[in-house]
Amino acid sequence: MALGSSGKPVRIAFLLVPRFSMMAFAAGVEPLRAANRLSGSRLFEWQLVSVDGKPVEASNGISVAARGALAELGQVEGKVDTIIACAGLEAPEVERSTKVHHQLRRLAHHGTVIGAISSGSFLLAEAGLLAGKRCTVHWEYLEAFRSRFPQLDVTEDLYVIDRNVFTCSGGTAALDMMVHFIGQAAGSQLALAVAEQFIHPQVRTQEEQQRLDLHARYRIENPKLIQVISLMEDALDEPMELREMARHANISVRQVERLFREHIGSSPKSFYLDLRLAKA
């Protein structure tokens, strides 16, 4: 995301999809405001659009007014450098709209950089804009995304920038991504100052993983227990027998049961069932 032509501000449109994530949206737009304020210059301009130009309700129930409709972008007065589709953890109804797909492809054809946050990746994939490119999506949707688009190169990165298209897993990862873009457009000093404004001292790179490791998630130290839980998480659709997991960890079934009682407070069977139910 470079500075606009002839020194003009970078013009960004946020496409708000019904039930979009307010957290991810705020993490995307607020760094731009901070960059303008800290630099004393209008480095970025942004506008909010929806499919039909009407207000859009976020997943938290708050309605946000749009400035215009997606179809209006690309006109002389509505030309933008970048458009970012903001969705949430509920698959948007518009993701299979051929009209929306056509409008996004039209913008891409005329040089607009196309991006997505959270499940906005579904919309870009349905529009054919991720073909031949690396991409990412929120970890909760990762398996469903891979199943629907097996031909795509999907990663578990926080965000992925591949030529004129970028995707972001959502949540606070949008802040890391926008700090990166600010650094590209106006230098690393301003980017770090923006991160400090949001008390975000550790700016993550795009290759970092979305989820905490098992050690941090469950606050456990035992490597054998971590290995068994990892096997469980990798075999949610086709359950693995406890005996087989114990064999992989090179311990007995009785030892597995003891580790779960001591460190988790439940049986391996109950823990495994809870993981599968949570996924379902």
PDB file of C-alpha atoms in Angstrom:
ATOM      1  CA  MET A   1       0.000   0.000   0.000  1.00  0.00           C
ATOM      2  CA  ALA A   2       2.051   2.930  -1.271  1.00  0.00           C
ATOM      3  CA  LEU A   3       1.258   6.612  -0.999  1.00  0.00           C
ATOM      4  CA  GLY A   4      -1.239   7.817  -3.553  1.00  0.00           C
ATOM      5  CA  SER A   5      -0.168   9.211  -6.904  1.00  0.00           C
ATOM      6  CA  SER A   6       1.294  12.727  -7.001  1.00  0.00           C
ATOM      7  CA  GLY A   7       1.671  12.730  -3.235  1.00  0.00           C
ATOM      8  CA  LYS A   8      -2.060  12.405  -2.662  1.00  0.00           C
ATOM      9  CA  PRO A   9      -3.429  10.434   0.300  1.00  0.00           C
ATOM     10  CA  VAL A  10      -3.947   6.705  -0.012  1.00  0.00           C
ATOM     11  CA  ARG A  11      -7.674   6.259  -0.573  1.00  0.00           C
ATOM     12  CA  ILE A  12      -9.174   3.207   1.105  1.00  0.00           C
ATOM     13  CA  ALA A  13     -12.726   1.864   1.073  1.00  0.00           C
ATOM     14  CA  PHE A  14     -13.943  -0.556   3.723  1.00  0.00           C
ATOM     15  CA  LEU A  15     -16.665  -2.828   2.376  1.00  0.00           C
ATOM     16  CA  LEU A  16     -18.800  -3.705   5.397  1.00  0.00           C
ATOM     17  CA  VAL A  17     -20.492  -7.079   5.077  1.00  0.00           C
ATOM     18  CA  PRO A  18     -23.501  -7.848   7.325  1.00  0.00           C
ATOM     19  CA  ARG A  19     -22.392  -9.267  10.700  1.00  0.00           C
ATOM     20  CA  PHE A  20     -18.844  -7.988  10.205  1.00  0.00           C
ATOM     21  CA  SER A  21     -16.448  -8.066  13.155  1.00  0.00           C
ATOM     22  CA  MET A  22     -16.318  -4.675  14.847  1.00  0.00           C
ATOM     23  CA  MET A  23     -13.004  -5.565  16.515  1.00  0.00           C
ATOM     24  CA  ALA A  24     -11.294  -6.403  13.219  1.00  0.00           C
ATOM     25  CA  PHE A  25     -12.792  -3.355  11.485  1.00  0.00           C
ATOM     26  CA  ALA A  26     -11.637  -1.002  14.242  1.00  0.00           C
ATOM     27  CA  ALA A  27      -8.175  -2.579  14.187  1.00  0.00           C
ATOM     28  CA  GLY A  28      -8.102  -1.827  10.465  1.00  0.00           C
ATOM     29  CA  VAL A  29      -9.307   1.766  10.413  1.00  0.00           C
ATOM     30  CA  GLU A  30      -7.986   3.226  13.692  1.00  0.00           C
ATOM     31  CA  PRO A  31      -4.269   2.912  12.775  1.00  0.00           C
ATOM     32  CA  LEU A  32      -4.975   5.070   9.713  1.00  0.00           C
ATOM     33  CA  ARG A  33      -6.494   7.794  11.890  1.00  0.00           C
ATOM     34  CA  ALA A  34      -3.534   7.612  14.255  1.00  0.00           C
ATOM     35  CA  ALA A  35      -1.060   7.813  11.367  1.00  0.00           C
ATOM     36  CA  ASN A  36      -2.692  11.003  10.096  1.00  0.00           C
ATOM     37  CA  ARG A  37      -2.718  12.570  13.558  1.00  0.00           C
ATOM     38  CA  LEU A  38       0.854  11.656  14.473  1.00  0.00           C
ATOM     39  CA  SER A  39       2.278  12.719  11.116  1.00  0.00           C
ATOM     40  CA  GLY A  40       0.314  15.965  11.004  1.00  0.00           C
ATOM     41  CA  SER A  41      -0.571  15.079   7.409  1.00  0.00           C
ATOM     42  CA  ARG A  42      -3.503  13.501   5.621  1.00  0.00           C
ATOM     43  CA  LEU A  43      -1.646  10.381   4.558  1.00  0.00           C
ATOM     44  CA  PHE A  44      -4.784   8.248   4.368  1.00  0.00           C
ATOM     45  CA  GLU A  45      -8.410   8.806   3.492  1.00  0.00           C
ATOM     46  CA  TRP A  46     -11.117   6.215   4.006  1.00  0.00           C
ATOM     47  CA  GLN A  47     -14.782   5.705   3.373  1.00  0.00           C
ATOM     48  CA  LEU A  48     -17.282   3.041   4.347  1.00  0.00           C
ATOM     49  CA  VAL A  49     -19.361   1.314   1.705  1.00  0.00           C
ATOM     50  CA  SER A  50     -21.865  -1.523   1.711  1.00  0.00           C
ATOM     51  CA  VAL A  51     -23.320  -3.671  -1.045  1.00  0.00           C
ATOM     52  CA  ASP A  52     -26.413  -1.464  -1.354  1.00  0.00           C
ATOM     53  CA  GLY A  53     -25.255   1.743   0.325  1.00  0.00           C
ATOM     54  CA  LYS A  54     -27.438   1.144   3.379  1.00  0.00           C
ATOM     55  CA  PRO A  55     -26.263   0.893   7.015  1.00  0.00           C
ATOM     56  CA  VAL A  56     -24.725  -2.432   8.021  1.00  0.00           C
ATOM     57  CA  GLU A  57     -25.156  -4.203  11.342  1.00  0.00           C
ATOM     58  CA  ALA A  58     -22.003  -5.614  12.916  1.00  0.00           C
ATOM     59  CA  SER A  59     -21.916  -8.938  14.735  1.00  0.00           C
ATOM     60  CA  ASN A  60     -22.280  -7.076  18.046  1.00  0.00           C
ATOM     61  CA  GLY A  61     -25.576  -5.527  16.922  1.00  0.00           C
ATOM     62  CA  ILE A  62     -24.228  -2.002  16.325  1.00  0.00           C
ATOM     63  CA  SER A  63     -25.355  -0.488  13.031  1.00  0.00           C
ATOM     64  CA  VAL A  64     -22.778   1.476  11.033  1.00  0.00           C
ATOM     65  CA  ALA A  65     -23.716   3.938   8.292  1.00  0.00           C
ATOM     66  CA  ALA A  66     -22.146   3.501   4.853  1.00  0.00           C
ATOM     67  CA  ARG A  67     -21.185   6.426   2.679  1.00  0.00           C
ATOM     68  CA  GLY A  68     -22.156   4.722  -0.550  1.00  0.00           C
ATOM     69  CA  ALA A  69     -22.634   1.491  -2.453  1.00  0.00           C
ATOM     70  CA  LEU A  70     -19.922  -0.825  -3.748  1.00  0.00           C
ATOM     71  CA  ALA A  71     -21.039  -0.229  -7.359  1.00  0.00           C
ATOM     72  CA  GLU A  72     -20.230   3.475  -7.032  1.00  0.00           C
ATOM     73  CA  LEU A  73     -16.531   2.834  -6.411  1.00  0.00           C
ATOM     74  CA  GLY A  74     -14.354   3.302  -9.442  1.00  0.00           C
ATOM     75  CA  GLN A  75     -16.256   6.311 -10.702  1.00  0.00           C
ATOM     76  CA  VAL A  76     -14.248   9.518 -11.002  1.00  0.00           C
ATOM     77  CA  GLU A  77     -15.437  10.868  -7.647  1.00  0.00           C
ATOM     78  CA  GLY A  78     -15.343   7.476  -5.987  1.00  0.00           C
ATOM     79  CA  LYS A  79     -12.013   6.086  -7.176  1.00  0.00           C
ATOM     80  CA  VAL A  80     -10.022   4.292  -4.466  1.00  0.00           C
ATOM     81  CA  ASP A  81      -6.561   2.766  -4.245  1.00  0.00           C
ATOM     82  CA  THR A  82      -7.562  -0.104  -1.962  1.00  0.00           C
ATOM     83  CA  ILE A  83     -10.778  -1.814  -0.926  1.00  0.00           C
ATOM     84  CA  ILE A  84     -10.973  -4.050   2.146  1.00  0.00           C
ATOM     85  CA  ALA A  85     -13.878  -6.462   2.625  1.00  0.00           C
ATOM     86  CA  CYS A  86     -14.670  -6.677   6.357  1.00  0.00           C
ATOM     87  CA  ALA A  87     -16.655  -9.720   7.411  1.00  0.00           C
ATOM     88  CA  GLY A  88     -16.990 -11.742  10.590  1.00  0.00           C
ATOM     89  CA  LEU A  89     -17.156 -15.288  11.876  1.00  0.00           C
ATOM     90  CA  GLU A  90     -20.581 -15.825  10.377  1.00  0.00           C
ATOM     91  CA  ALA A  91     -20.283 -16.604   6.667  1.00  0.00           C
ATOM     92  CA  PRO A  92     -21.737 -13.553   4.870  1.00  0.00           C
ATOM     93  CA  GLU A  93     -24.778 -13.992   2.650  1.00  0.00           C
ATOM     94  CA  VAL A  94     -23.206 -11.786  -0.008  1.00  0.00           C
ATOM     95  CA  GLU A  95     -20.180 -14.036  -0.466  1.00  0.00           C
ATOM     96  CA  ARG A  96     -21.857 -15.882  -3.373  1.00  0.00           C
ATOM     97  CA  SER A  97     -23.399 -12.811  -4.977  1.00  0.00           C
ATOM     98  CA  THR A  98     -22.299 -12.742  -8.622  1.00  0.00           C
ATOM     99  CA  LYS A  99     -23.008  -9.017  -8.757  1.00  0.00           C
ATOM    100  CA  VAL A 100     -20.599  -8.353  -5.879  1.00  0.00           C
ATOM    101  CA  HIS A 101     -18.010 -10.659  -7.463  1.00  0.00           C
ATOM    102  CA  HIS A 102     -18.247  -8.748 -10.735  1.00  0.00           C
ATOM    103  CA  GLN A 103     -17.812  -5.406  -8.972  1.00  0.00           C
ATOM    104  CA  LEU A 104     -14.732  -6.593  -7.080  1.00  0.00           C
ATOM    105  CA  ARG A 105     -13.181  -8.043 -10.241  1.00  0.00           C
ATOM    106  CA  ARG A 106     -13.896  -4.779 -12.059  1.00  0.00           C
ATOM    107  CA  LEU A 107     -12.076  -2.800  -9.387  1.00  0.00           C
ATOM    108  CA  ALA A 108      -9.129  -5.212  -9.440  1.00  0.00           C
ATOM    109  CA  HIS A 109      -8.969  -4.974 -13.236  1.00  0.00           C
ATOM    110  CA  HIS A 110      -8.650  -1.191 -12.986  1.00  0.00           C
ATOM    111  CA  GLY A 111      -5.752  -1.384 -10.534  1.00  0.00           C
ATOM    112  CA  THR A 112      -7.455  -1.286  -7.143  1.00  0.00           C
ATOM    113  CA  VAL A 113      -5.693  -3.358  -4.489  1.00  0.00           C
ATOM    114  CA  ILE A 114      -8.197  -5.846  -3.033  1.00  0.00           C
ATOM    115  CA  GLY A 115      -8.080  -6.995   0.585  1.00  0.00           C
ATOM    116  CA  ALA A 116     -10.126  -8.944   3.112  1.00  0.00           C
ATOM    117  CA  ILE A 117     -10.328  -9.251   6.874  1.00  0.00           C
ATOM    118  CA  SER A 118     -11.548 -12.364   8.720  1.00  0.00           C
ATOM    119  CA  SER A 119     -14.152 -14.291   6.676  1.00  0.00           C
ATOM    120  CA  GLY A 120     -13.918 -11.649   3.947  1.00  0.00           C
ATOM    121  CA  SER A 121     -11.484 -14.156   2.435  1.00  0.00           C
ATOM    122  CA  PHE A 122     -14.500 -16.281   1.461  1.00  0.00           C
ATOM    123  CA  LEU A 123     -15.846 -13.388  -0.582  1.00  0.00           C
ATOM    124  CA  LEU A 124     -12.556 -12.873  -2.411  1.00  0.00           C
ATOM    125  CA  ALA A 125     -12.197 -16.597  -3.058  1.00  0.00           C
ATOM    126  CA  GLU A 126     -15.720 -16.869  -4.468  1.00  0.00           C
ATOM    127  CA  ALA A 127     -14.926 -13.913  -6.728  1.00  0.00           C
ATOM    128  CA  GLY A 128     -11.879 -15.757  -8.093  1.00  0.00           C
ATOM    129  CA  LEU A 129      -9.470 -13.125  -6.783  1.00  0.00           C
ATOM    130  CA  LEU A 130      -7.337 -15.553  -4.772  1.00  0.00           C
ATOM    131  CA  ALA A 131      -6.565 -17.957  -7.612  1.00  0.00           C
ATOM    132  CA  GLY A 132      -2.821 -18.563  -7.829  1.00  0.00           C
ATOM    133  CA  LYS A 133      -2.166 -16.531  -4.679  1.00  0.00           C
ATOM    134  CA  ARG A 134      -1.334 -17.352  -1.064  1.00  0.00           C
ATOM    135  CA  CYS A 135      -4.020 -16.365   1.433  1.00  0.00           C
ATOM    136  CA  THR A 136      -5.261 -16.783   4.992  1.00  0.00           C
ATOM    137  CA  VAL A 137      -8.498 -16.742   7.001  1.00  0.00           C
ATOM    138  CA  HIS A 138      -9.473 -16.802  10.688  1.00  0.00           C
ATOM    139  CA  TRP A 139      -8.382 -20.081  12.304  1.00  0.00           C
ATOM    140  CA  GLU A 140     -11.972 -20.960  13.225  1.00  0.00           C
ATOM    141  CA  TYR A 141     -12.860 -21.010   9.522  1.00  0.00           C
ATOM    142  CA  LEU A 142      -9.620 -22.522   8.267  1.00  0.00           C
ATOM    143  CA  GLU A 143     -10.809 -26.084   7.732  1.00  0.00           C
ATOM    144  CA  ALA A 144     -14.098 -25.012   6.132  1.00  0.00           C
ATOM    145  CA  PHE A 145     -12.207 -22.641   3.850  1.00  0.00           C
ATOM    146  CA  ARG A 146      -9.782 -25.336   2.750  1.00  0.00           C
ATOM    147  CA  SER A 147     -12.642 -27.749   2.121  1.00  0.00           C
ATOM    148  CA  ARG A 148     -14.512 -25.259  -0.044  1.00  0.00           C
ATOM    149  CA  PHE A 149     -11.448 -24.044  -1.923  1.00  0.00           C
ATOM    150  CA  PRO A 150      -9.018 -27.003  -2.049  1.00  0.00           C
ATOM    151  CA  GLN A 151      -7.182 -25.481  -4.998  1.00  0.00           C
ATOM    152  CA  LEU A 152      -6.059 -22.416  -3.030  1.00  0.00           C
ATOM    153  CA  ASP A 153      -2.762 -22.025  -1.168  1.00  0.00           C
ATOM    154  CA  VAL A 154      -4.124 -21.325   2.330  1.00  0.00           C
ATOM    155  CA  THR A 155      -1.790 -20.566   5.230  1.00  0.00           C
ATOM    156  CA  GLU A 156      -2.265 -20.107   8.969  1.00  0.00           C
ATOM    157  CA  ASP A 157      -0.418 -16.781   8.903  1.00  0.00           C
ATOM    158  CA  LEU A 158      -1.751 -13.659  10.607  1.00  0.00           C
ATOM    159  CA  TYR A 159      -2.017 -11.963   7.231  1.00  0.00           C
ATOM    160  CA  VAL A 160      -0.780 -12.578   3.706  1.00  0.00           C
ATOM    161  CA  ILE A 161       0.104 -10.036   1.045  1.00  0.00           C
ATOM    162  CA  ASP A 162       0.438 -11.492  -2.433  1.00  0.00           C
ATOM    163  CA  ARG A 163       0.920  -8.906  -5.156  1.00  0.00           C
ATOM    164  CA  ASN A 164      -2.294  -6.869  -5.525  1.00  0.00           C
ATOM    165  CA  VAL A 165      -4.365  -8.939  -3.066  1.00  0.00           C
ATOM    166  CA  PHE A 166      -4.102  -9.343   0.694  1.00  0.00           C
ATOM    167  CA  THR A 167      -6.009 -11.324   3.310  1.00  0.00           C
ATOM    168  CA  CYS A 168      -6.023 -11.017   7.098  1.00  0.00           C
ATOM    169  CA  SER A 169      -7.151 -13.521   9.701  1.00  0.00           C
ATOM    170  CA  GLY A 170      -9.014 -10.831  11.649  1.00  0.00           C
ATOM    171  CA  GLY A 171      -9.092  -9.629  15.240  1.00  0.00           C
ATOM    172  CA  THR A 172      -5.989  -7.733  16.311  1.00  0.00           C
ATOM    173  CA  ALA A 173      -4.059  -9.166  13.351  1.00  0.00           C
ATOM    174  CA  ALA A 174      -5.607  -6.317  11.356  1.00  0.00           C
ATOM    175  CA  LEU A 175      -3.652  -3.899  13.546  1.00  0.00           C
ATOM    176  CA  ASP A 176      -0.372  -5.659  12.760  1.00  0.00           C
ATOM    177  CA  MET A 177      -1.194  -5.601   9.061  1.00  0.00           C
ATOM    178  CA  MET A 178      -2.115  -1.915   8.984  1.00  0.00           C
ATOM    179  CA  VAL A 179       1.034  -0.998  10.925  1.00  0.00           C
ATOM    180  CA  HIS A 180       2.962  -2.857   8.216  1.00  0.00           C
ATOM    181  CA  PHE A 181       1.177  -0.887   5.484  1.00  0.00           C
ATOM    182  CA  ILE A 182       1.803   2.400   7.284  1.00  0.00           C
ATOM    183  CA  GLY A 183       5.487   1.497   7.427  1.00  0.00           C
ATOM    184  CA  GLN A 184       5.496   0.873   3.689  1.00  0.00           C
ATOM    185  CA  ALA A 185       3.732   4.143   2.934  1.00  0.00           C
ATOM    186  CA  ALA A 186       5.356   6.503   5.407  1.00  0.00           C
ATOM    187  CA  GLY A 187       8.302   4.796   7.062  1.00  0.00           C
ATOM    188  CA  SER A 188       8.993   2.535  10.015  1.00  0.00           C
ATOM    189  CA  GLN A 189       9.293   5.374  12.535  1.00  0.00           C
ATOM    190  CA  LEU A 190       5.678   6.426  12.036  1.00  0.00           C
ATOM    191  CA  ALA A 191       4.533   2.791  11.974  1.00  0.00           C
ATOM    192  CA  LEU A 192       6.123   2.123  15.371  1.00  0.00           C
ATOM    193  CA  ALA A 193       4.663   5.341  16.764  1.00  0.00           C
ATOM    194  CA  VAL A 194       1.201   4.185  15.688  1.00  0.00           C
ATOM    195  CA  ALA A 195       1.762   0.814  17.358  1.00  0.00           C
ATOM    196  CA  GLU A 196       2.760   2.582  20.569  1.00  0.00           C
ATOM    197  CA  GLN A 197      -0.420   4.656  20.463  1.00  0.00           C
ATOM    198  CA  PHE A 198      -2.405   1.443  20.767  1.00  0.00           C
ATOM    199  CA  ILE A 199      -0.085   0.016  23.447  1.00  0.00           C
ATOM    200  CA  HIS A 200       1.000  -2.638  20.959  1.00  0.00           C
ATOM    201  CA  PRO A 201       4.746  -2.855  21.673  1.00  0.00           C
ATOM    202  CA  GLN A 202       5.271  -6.186  19.907  1.00  0.00           C
ATOM    203  CA  VAL A 203       4.251  -5.792  16.267  1.00  0.00           C
ATOM    204  CA  ARG A 204       3.823  -9.261  14.813  1.00  0.00           C
ATOM    205  CA  THR A 205       5.058 -10.234  11.365  1.00  0.00           C
ATOM    206  CA  GLN A 206       2.707 -11.757   8.847  1.00  0.00           C
ATOM    207  CA  GLU A 207       4.196 -15.254   9.181  1.00  0.00           C
ATOM    208  CA  GLU A 208       3.386 -15.552  12.873  1.00  0.00           C
ATOM    209  CA  GLN A 209       0.696 -18.031  13.861  1.00  0.00           C
ATOM    210  CA  GLN A 210      -2.821 -17.003  14.829  1.00  0.00           C
ATOM    211  CA  ARG A 211      -3.314 -19.195  17.879  1.00  0.00           C
ATOM    212  CA  LEU A 212      -1.358 -19.588  21.086  1.00  0.00           C
ATOM    213  CA  ASP A 213       0.636 -22.789  21.340  1.00  0.00           C
ATOM    214  CA  LEU A 214      -0.741 -25.606  23.467  1.00  0.00           C
ATOM    215  CA  HIS A 215       1.606 -24.776  26.325  1.00  0.00           C
ATOM    216  CA  ALA A 216       0.154 -21.275  26.626  1.00  0.00           C
ATOM    217  CA  ARG A 217      -3.450 -22.235  25.900  1.00  0.00           C
ATOM    218  CA  TYR A 218      -3.721 -24.916  28.563  1.00  0.00           C
ATOM    219  CA  ARG A 219      -0.926 -23.734  30.866  1.00  0.00           C
ATOM    220  CA  ILE A 220       0.750 -27.117  30.888  1.00  0.00           C
ATOM    221  CA  GLU A 221       4.413 -28.028  30.779  1.00  0.00           C
ATOM    222  CA  ASN A 222       4.381 -31.806  30.361  1.00  0.00           C
ATOM    223  CA  PRO A 223       5.617 -32.572  26.788  1.00  0.00           C
ATOM    224  CA  LYS A 224       3.850 -35.954  26.654  1.00  0.00           C
ATOM    225  CA  LEU A 225       0.502 -34.391  27.528  1.00  0.00           C
ATOM    226  CA  ILE A 226       1.038 -31.626  24.977  1.00  0.00           C
ATOM    227  CA  GLN A 227       1.768 -34.267  22.345  1.00  0.00           C
ATOM    228  CA  VAL A 228      -1.442 -36.177  23.111  1.00  0.00           C
ATOM    229  CA  ILE A 229      -3.577 -33.025  23.023  1.00  0.00           C
ATOM    230  CA  SER A 230      -1.958 -32.073  19.708  1.00  0.00           C
ATOM    231  CA  LEU A 231      -2.923 -35.472  18.304  1.00  0.00           C
ATOM    232  CA  MET A 232      -6.490 -34.936  19.484  1.00  0.00           C
ATOM    233  CA  GLU A 233      -6.722 -31.518  17.826  1.00  0.00           C
ATOM    234  CA  ASP A 234      -5.394 -32.973  14.575  1.00  0.00           C
ATOM    235  CA  ALA A 235      -7.948 -35.813  14.600  1.00  0.00           C
ATOM    236  CA  LEU A 236     -11.301 -34.206  15.358  1.00  0.00           C
ATOM    237  CA  ASP A 237     -13.177 -35.482  12.313  1.00  0.00           C
ATOM    238  CA  GLU A 238     -11.849 -39.034  12.476  1.00  0.00           C
ATOM    239  CA  PRO A 239     -11.240 -39.749  16.184  1.00  0.00           C
ATOM    240  CA  MET A 240      -8.083 -41.570  17.151  1.00  0.00           C
ATOM    241  CA  GLU A 241      -8.122 -44.304  19.773  1.00  0.00           C
ATOM    242  CA  LEU A 242      -6.546 -43.383  23.093  1.00  0.00           C
ATOM    243  CA  ARG A 243      -4.308 -46.436  22.829  1.00  0.00           C
ATOM    244  CA  GLU A 244      -2.933 -45.186  19.515  1.00  0.00           C
ATOM    245  CA  MET A 245      -2.290 -41.710  20.911  1.00  0.00           C
ATOM    246  CA  ALA A 246      -0.476 -43.228  23.873  1.00  0.00           C
ATOM    247  CA  ARG A 247       1.672 -45.263  21.483  1.00  0.00           C
ATOM    248  CA  HIS A 248       2.607 -42.109  19.519  1.00  0.00           C
ATOM    249  CA  ALA A 249       3.593 -40.404  22.778  1.00  0.00           C
ATOM    250  CA  ASN A 250       5.509 -43.518  23.865  1.00  0.00           C
ATOM    251  CA  ILE A 251       3.613 -43.847  27.154  1.00  0.00           C
ATOM    252  CA  SER A 252       0.892 -46.164  28.477  1.00  0.00           C
ATOM    253  CA  VAL A 253      -2.849 -45.487  28.403  1.00  0.00           C
ATOM    254  CA  ARG A 254      -2.812 -45.399  32.196  1.00  0.00           C
ATOM    255  CA  GLN A 255      -0.131 -42.713  32.120  1.00  0.00           C
ATOM    256  CA  VAL A 256      -2.220 -40.646  29.692  1.00  0.00           C
ATOM    257  CA  GLU A 257      -5.229 -40.879  31.990  1.00  0.00           C
ATOM    258  CA  ARG A 258      -3.111 -39.868  34.982  1.00  0.00           C
ATOM    259  CA  LEU A 259      -1.665 -36.831  33.156  1.00  0.00           C
ATOM    260  CA  PHE A 260      -5.136 -35.615  32.218  1.00  0.00           C
ATOM    261  CA  ARG A 261      -6.407 -35.983  35.776  1.00  0.00           C
ATOM    262  CA  GLU A 262      -3.410 -34.138  37.239  1.00  0.00           C
ATOM    263  CA  HIS A 263      -3.057 -31.307  34.720  1.00  0.00           C
ATOM    264  CA  ILE A 264      -6.470 -30.918  33.060  1.00  0.00           C
ATOM    265  CA  GLY A 265      -8.839 -32.156  35.732  1.00  0.00           C
ATOM    266  CA  SER A 266     -10.841 -34.452  33.460  1.00  0.00           C
ATOM    267  CA  SER A 267     -10.501 -37.747  31.662  1.00  0.00           C
ATOM    268  CA  PRO A 268      -8.960 -37.939  28.177  1.00  0.00           C
ATOM    269  CA  LYS A 269     -12.311 -39.144  26.826  1.00  0.00           C
ATOM    270  CA  SER A 270     -14.233 -36.156  28.219  1.00  0.00           C
ATOM    271  CA  PHE A 271     -11.571 -33.694  27.054  1.00  0.00           C
ATOM    272  CA  TYR A 272     -11.533 -35.164  23.551  1.00  0.00           C
ATOM    273  CA  LEU A 273     -15.339 -35.075  23.372  1.00  0.00           C
ATOM    274  CA  ASP A 274     -15.381 -31.408  24.413  1.00  0.00           C
ATOM    275  CA  LEU A 275     -12.897 -30.568  21.636  1.00  0.00           C
ATOM    276  CA  ARG A 276     -15.042 -32.318  19.029  1.00  0.00           C
ATOM    277  CA  LEU A 277     -18.249 -30.691  20.274  1.00  0.00           C
ATOM    278  CA  ALA A 278     -16.615 -27.263  20.230  1.00  0.00           C
ATOM    279  CA  LYS A 279     -15.603 -27.779  16.618  1.00  0.00           C
ATOM    280  CA  ALA A 280     -19.071 -29.002  15.657  1.00  0.00           C
TER     281      ALA A 280
END
